Amino acid sequence: RREFLEQNSGSYETAKYQARVGEREKALRSLQKSFESRDFEFVFFRTEPVFRELRDEPVFRELEKLMEQGISR
């Protein structure tokens, strides 16, 4: 399932799966990729319950700041 998801889903969906199974670093990388590729679903990342455990991570906070500023990497 993991390989299929990573190959056939957007980065945001992949990040959700990775966060759900405890792969924090991979989830954060996938969130960054989702932001960079402007995935539509990314706008929901702050309120997505599955990312609750990632909210204190520096990468997550950086993505929040970038969203607030409307700046892409």
mmCIF file with all atom_site columns, N, CA, C and O in Angstrom, residues 2 5 7 9-12 19-20 23-24 26 28 31 33 37 41 43 45 47 49-50 53 57 65 70:
data_model
loop_
_atom_site.group_PDB
_atom_site.id
_atom_site.type_symbol
_atom_site.label_atom_id
_atom_site.label_alt_id
_atom_site.label_comp_id
_atom_site.label_asym_id
_atom_site.label_entity_id
_atom_site.label_seq_id
_atom_site.pdbx_PDB_ins_code
_atom_site.Cartn_x
_atom_site.Cartn_y
_atom_site.Cartn_z
_atom_site.occupancy
_atom_site.B_iso_or_equiv
_atom_site.pdbx_formal_charge
_atom_site.auth_seq_id
_atom_site.auth_comp_id
_atom_site.auth_asym_id
_atom_site.auth_atom_id
_atom_site.pdbx_PDB_model_num
ATOM 1   N N  . ARG A 1 2  ? 1.916  1.278  0.798  1.00 0.00 ? 2  ARG A N  1
ATOM 2   C CA . ARG A 1 2  ? 2.769  2.461  0.895  1.00 0.00 ? 2  ARG A CA 1
ATOM 3   C C  . ARG A 1 2  ? 3.364  2.833  -0.452 1.00 0.00 ? 2  ARG A C  1
ATOM 4   O O  . ARG A 1 2  ? 3.310  3.982  -0.868 1.00 0.00 ? 2  ARG A O  1
ATOM 5   N N  . LEU A 1 5  ? 0.696  4.178  -2.823 1.00 0.00 ? 5  LEU A N  1
ATOM 6   C CA . LEU A 1 5  ? 0.275  5.516  -2.435 1.00 0.00 ? 5  LEU A CA 1
ATOM 7   C C  . LEU A 1 5  ? 1.320  6.548  -2.830 1.00 0.00 ? 5  LEU A C  1
ATOM 8   O O  . LEU A 1 5  ? 1.003  7.592  -3.394 1.00 0.00 ? 5  LEU A O  1
ATOM 9   N N  . GLN A 1 7  ? 3.499  6.440  -5.149 1.00 0.00 ? 7  GLN A N  1
ATOM 10  C CA . GLN A 1 7  ? 3.658  6.564  -6.594 1.00 0.00 ? 7  GLN A CA 1
ATOM 11  C C  . GLN A 1 7  ? 2.423  7.124  -7.275 1.00 0.00 ? 7  GLN A C  1
ATOM 12  O O  . GLN A 1 7  ? 2.512  7.688  -8.361 1.00 0.00 ? 7  GLN A O  1
ATOM 13  N N  . SER A 1 9  ? -0.303 9.019  -5.648 1.00 0.00 ? 9  SER A N  1
ATOM 14  C CA . SER A 1 9  ? -1.047 10.057 -4.947 1.00 0.00 ? 9  SER A CA 1
ATOM 15  C C  . SER A 1 9  ? -0.245 11.343 -4.954 1.00 0.00 ? 9  SER A C  1
ATOM 16  O O  . SER A 1 9  ? 0.960  11.346 -5.154 1.00 0.00 ? 9  SER A O  1
ATOM 17  N N  . GLY A 1 10 ? -0.949 12.422 -4.656 1.00 0.00 ? 10 GLY A N  1
ATOM 18  C CA . GLY A 1 10 ? -0.266 13.686 -4.494 1.00 0.00 ? 10 GLY A CA 1
ATOM 19  C C  . GLY A 1 10 ? 0.551  13.691 -3.216 1.00 0.00 ? 10 GLY A C  1
ATOM 20  O O  . GLY A 1 10 ? 0.368  12.848 -2.329 1.00 0.00 ? 10 GLY A O  1
ATOM 21  N N  . SER A 1 11 ? 1.428  14.638 -3.109 1.00 0.00 ? 11 SER A N  1
ATOM 22  C CA . SER A 1 11 ? 2.299  14.733 -1.938 1.00 0.00 ? 11 SER A CA 1
ATOM 23  C C  . SER A 1 11 ? 1.515  14.937 -0.647 1.00 0.00 ? 11 SER A C  1
ATOM 24  O O  . SER A 1 11 ? 1.910  14.451 0.405  1.00 0.00 ? 11 SER A O  1
ATOM 25  N N  . TYR A 1 12 ? 0.401  15.638 -0.733 1.00 0.00 ? 12 TYR A N  1
ATOM 26  C CA . TYR A 1 12 ? -0.390 15.894 0.469  1.00 0.00 ? 12 TYR A CA 1
ATOM 27  C C  . TYR A 1 12 ? -0.982 14.598 1.011  1.00 0.00 ? 12 TYR A C  1
ATOM 28  O O  . TYR A 1 12 ? -0.909 14.330 2.214  1.00 0.00 ? 12 TYR A O  1
ATOM 29  N N  . ALA A 1 19 ? 2.250  10.508 8.111  1.00 0.00 ? 19 ALA A N  1
ATOM 30  C CA . ALA A 1 19 ? 2.008  10.989 9.476  1.00 0.00 ? 19 ALA A CA 1
ATOM 31  C C  . ALA A 1 19 ? 1.193  9.966  10.258 1.00 0.00 ? 19 ALA A C  1
ATOM 32  O O  . ALA A 1 19 ? 1.462  9.707  11.433 1.00 0.00 ? 19 ALA A O  1
ATOM 33  N N  . ARG A 1 20 ? 0.222  9.381  9.606  1.00 0.00 ? 20 ARG A N  1
ATOM 34  C CA . ARG A 1 20 ? -0.646 8.400  10.265 1.00 0.00 ? 20 ARG A CA 1
ATOM 35  C C  . ARG A 1 20 ? 0.145  7.191  10.747 1.00 0.00 ? 20 ARG A C  1
ATOM 36  O O  . ARG A 1 20 ? -0.145 6.636  11.799 1.00 0.00 ? 20 ARG A O  1
ATOM 37  N N  . GLU A 1 23 ? 5.727  8.152  10.374 1.00 0.00 ? 23 GLU A N  1
ATOM 38  C CA . GLU A 1 23 ? 6.934  8.520  9.630  1.00 0.00 ? 23 GLU A CA 1
ATOM 39  C C  . GLU A 1 23 ? 7.014  10.042 9.541  1.00 0.00 ? 23 GLU A C  1
ATOM 40  O O  . GLU A 1 23 ? 6.785  10.653 8.499  1.00 0.00 ? 23 GLU A O  1
ATOM 41  N N  . ARG A 1 24 ? 7.374  10.642 10.658 1.00 0.00 ? 24 ARG A N  1
ATOM 42  C CA . ARG A 1 24 ? 7.336  12.098 10.795 1.00 0.00 ? 24 ARG A CA 1
ATOM 43  C C  . ARG A 1 24 ? 8.204  12.835 9.786  1.00 0.00 ? 24 ARG A C  1
ATOM 44  O O  . ARG A 1 24 ? 7.748  13.795 9.158  1.00 0.00 ? 24 ARG A O  1
ATOM 45  N N  . LYS A 1 26 ? 9.441  11.856 6.909  1.00 0.00 ? 26 LYS A N  1
ATOM 46  C CA . LYS A 1 26 ? 8.923  11.684 5.549  1.00 0.00 ? 26 LYS A CA 1
ATOM 47  C C  . LYS A 1 26 ? 7.667  12.525 5.344  1.00 0.00 ? 26 LYS A C  1
ATOM 48  O O  . LYS A 1 26 ? 7.480  13.127 4.287  1.00 0.00 ? 26 LYS A O  1
ATOM 49  N N  . LEU A 1 28 ? 6.899  15.328 6.818  1.00 0.00 ? 28 LEU A N  1
ATOM 50  C CA . LEU A 1 28 ? 7.295  16.729 6.692  1.00 0.00 ? 28 LEU A CA 1
ATOM 51  C C  . LEU A 1 28 ? 7.879  17.020 5.318  1.00 0.00 ? 28 LEU A C  1
ATOM 52  O O  . LEU A 1 28 ? 7.588  18.061 4.715  1.00 0.00 ? 28 LEU A O  1
ATOM 53  N N  . LEU A 1 31 ? 5.033  17.173 2.938  1.00 0.00 ? 31 LEU A N  1
ATOM 54  C CA . LEU A 1 31 ? 4.312  18.439 3.087  1.00 0.00 ? 31 LEU A CA 1
ATOM 55  C C  . LEU A 1 31 ? 5.049  19.570 2.377  1.00 0.00 ? 31 LEU A C  1
ATOM 56  O O  . LEU A 1 31 ? 4.431  20.413 1.721  1.00 0.00 ? 31 LEU A O  1
ATOM 57  N N  . LYS A 1 33 ? 7.000  19.243 -0.185 1.00 0.00 ? 33 LYS A N  1
ATOM 58  C CA . LYS A 1 33 ? 6.803  18.988 -1.615 1.00 0.00 ? 33 LYS A CA 1
ATOM 59  C C  . LYS A 1 33 ? 5.399  19.407 -2.051 1.00 0.00 ? 33 LYS A C  1
ATOM 60  O O  . LYS A 1 33 ? 5.216  19.996 -3.119 1.00 0.00 ? 33 LYS A O  1
ATOM 61  N N  . SER A 1 37 ? 4.693  22.238 -4.858 1.00 0.00 ? 37 SER A N  1
ATOM 62  C CA . SER A 1 37 ? 3.959  21.911 -6.089 1.00 0.00 ? 37 SER A CA 1
ATOM 63  C C  . SER A 1 37 ? 2.556  22.513 -6.095 1.00 0.00 ? 37 SER A C  1
ATOM 64  O O  . SER A 1 37 ? 1.784  22.291 -7.020 1.00 0.00 ? 37 SER A O  1
ATOM 65  N N  . GLU A 1 41 ? -4.947 20.709 -1.861 1.00 0.00 ? 41 GLU A N  1
ATOM 66  C CA . GLU A 1 41 ? -5.293 20.291 -0.504 1.00 0.00 ? 41 GLU A CA 1
ATOM 67  C C  . GLU A 1 41 ? -4.376 20.872 0.570  1.00 0.00 ? 41 GLU A C  1
ATOM 68  O O  . GLU A 1 41 ? -4.730 20.893 1.744  1.00 0.00 ? 41 GLU A O  1
ATOM 69  N N  . VAL A 1 43 ? -3.770 23.725 1.501  1.00 0.00 ? 43 VAL A N  1
ATOM 70  C CA . VAL A 1 43 ? -4.335 24.824 2.285  1.00 0.00 ? 43 VAL A CA 1
ATOM 71  C C  . VAL A 1 43 ? -4.995 24.341 3.578  1.00 0.00 ? 43 VAL A C  1
ATOM 72  O O  . VAL A 1 43 ? -5.200 25.130 4.492  1.00 0.00 ? 43 VAL A O  1
ATOM 73  N N  . PHE A 1 45 ? -3.635 22.026 5.613  1.00 0.00 ? 45 PHE A N  1
ATOM 74  C CA . PHE A 1 45 ? -2.660 21.320 6.455  1.00 0.00 ? 45 PHE A CA 1
ATOM 75  C C  . PHE A 1 45 ? -2.685 21.766 7.920  1.00 0.00 ? 45 PHE A C  1
ATOM 76  O O  . PHE A 1 45 ? -2.419 20.977 8.809  1.00 0.00 ? 45 PHE A O  1
ATOM 77  N N  . THR A 1 47 ? -5.222 22.492 9.771  1.00 0.00 ? 47 THR A N  1
ATOM 78  C CA . THR A 1 47 ? -6.369 21.959 10.511 1.00 0.00 ? 47 THR A CA 1
ATOM 79  C C  . THR A 1 47 ? -6.524 20.454 10.372 1.00 0.00 ? 47 THR A C  1
ATOM 80  O O  . THR A 1 47 ? -7.422 19.875 10.982 1.00 0.00 ? 47 THR A O  1
ATOM 81  N N  . PRO A 1 49 ? -6.266 16.917 11.288 1.00 0.00 ? 49 PRO A N  1
ATOM 82  C CA . PRO A 1 49 ? -5.967 16.241 12.563 1.00 0.00 ? 49 PRO A CA 1
ATOM 83  C C  . PRO A 1 49 ? -4.752 15.316 12.520 1.00 0.00 ? 49 PRO A C  1
ATOM 84  O O  . PRO A 1 49 ? -4.014 15.220 13.505 1.00 0.00 ? 49 PRO A O  1
ATOM 85  N N  . VAL A 1 50 ? -4.513 14.683 11.400 1.00 0.00 ? 50 VAL A N  1
ATOM 86  C CA . VAL A 1 50 ? -3.400 13.735 11.320 1.00 0.00 ? 50 VAL A CA 1
ATOM 87  C C  . VAL A 1 50 ? -2.037 14.425 11.470 1.00 0.00 ? 50 VAL A C  1
ATOM 88  O O  . VAL A 1 50 ? -1.062 13.791 11.847 1.00 0.00 ? 50 VAL A O  1
ATOM 89  N N  . GLU A 1 53 ? 0.566  15.991 15.496 1.00 0.00 ? 53 GLU A N  1
ATOM 90  C CA . GLU A 1 53 ? 1.862  15.679 16.115 1.00 0.00 ? 53 GLU A CA 1
ATOM 91  C C  . GLU A 1 53 ? 3.036  16.401 15.449 1.00 0.00 ? 53 GLU A C  1
ATOM 92  O O  . GLU A 1 53 ? 4.136  16.425 15.993 1.00 0.00 ? 53 GLU A O  1
ATOM 93  N N  . GLU A 1 57 ? 7.022  21.011 15.000 1.00 0.00 ? 57 GLU A N  1
ATOM 94  C CA . GLU A 1 57 ? 8.264  20.833 14.239 1.00 0.00 ? 57 GLU A CA 1
ATOM 95  C C  . GLU A 1 57 ? 8.630  22.130 13.516 1.00 0.00 ? 57 GLU A C  1
ATOM 96  O O  . GLU A 1 57 ? 7.754  22.808 12.958 1.00 0.00 ? 57 GLU A O  1
ATOM 97  N N  . LYS A 1 65 ? 4.392  29.893 8.285  1.00 0.00 ? 65 LYS A N  1
ATOM 98  C CA . LYS A 1 65 ? 4.824  31.266 8.024  1.00 0.00 ? 65 LYS A CA 1
ATOM 99  C C  . LYS A 1 65 ? 4.773  31.581 6.536  1.00 0.00 ? 65 LYS A C  1
ATOM 100 O O  . LYS A 1 65 ? 4.334  32.659 6.136  1.00 0.00 ? 65 LYS A O  1
ATOM 101 N N  . GLY A 1 70 ? 2.280  34.164 1.936  1.00 0.00 ? 70 GLY A N  1
ATOM 102 C CA . GLY A 1 70 ? 1.967  33.930 0.538  1.00 0.00 ? 70 GLY A CA 1
ATOM 103 C C  . GLY A 1 70 ? 3.214  33.768 -0.324 1.00 0.00 ? 70 GLY A C  1
ATOM 104 O O  . GLY A 1 70 ? 3.212  34.098 -1.494 1.00 0.00 ? 70 GLY A O  1
#
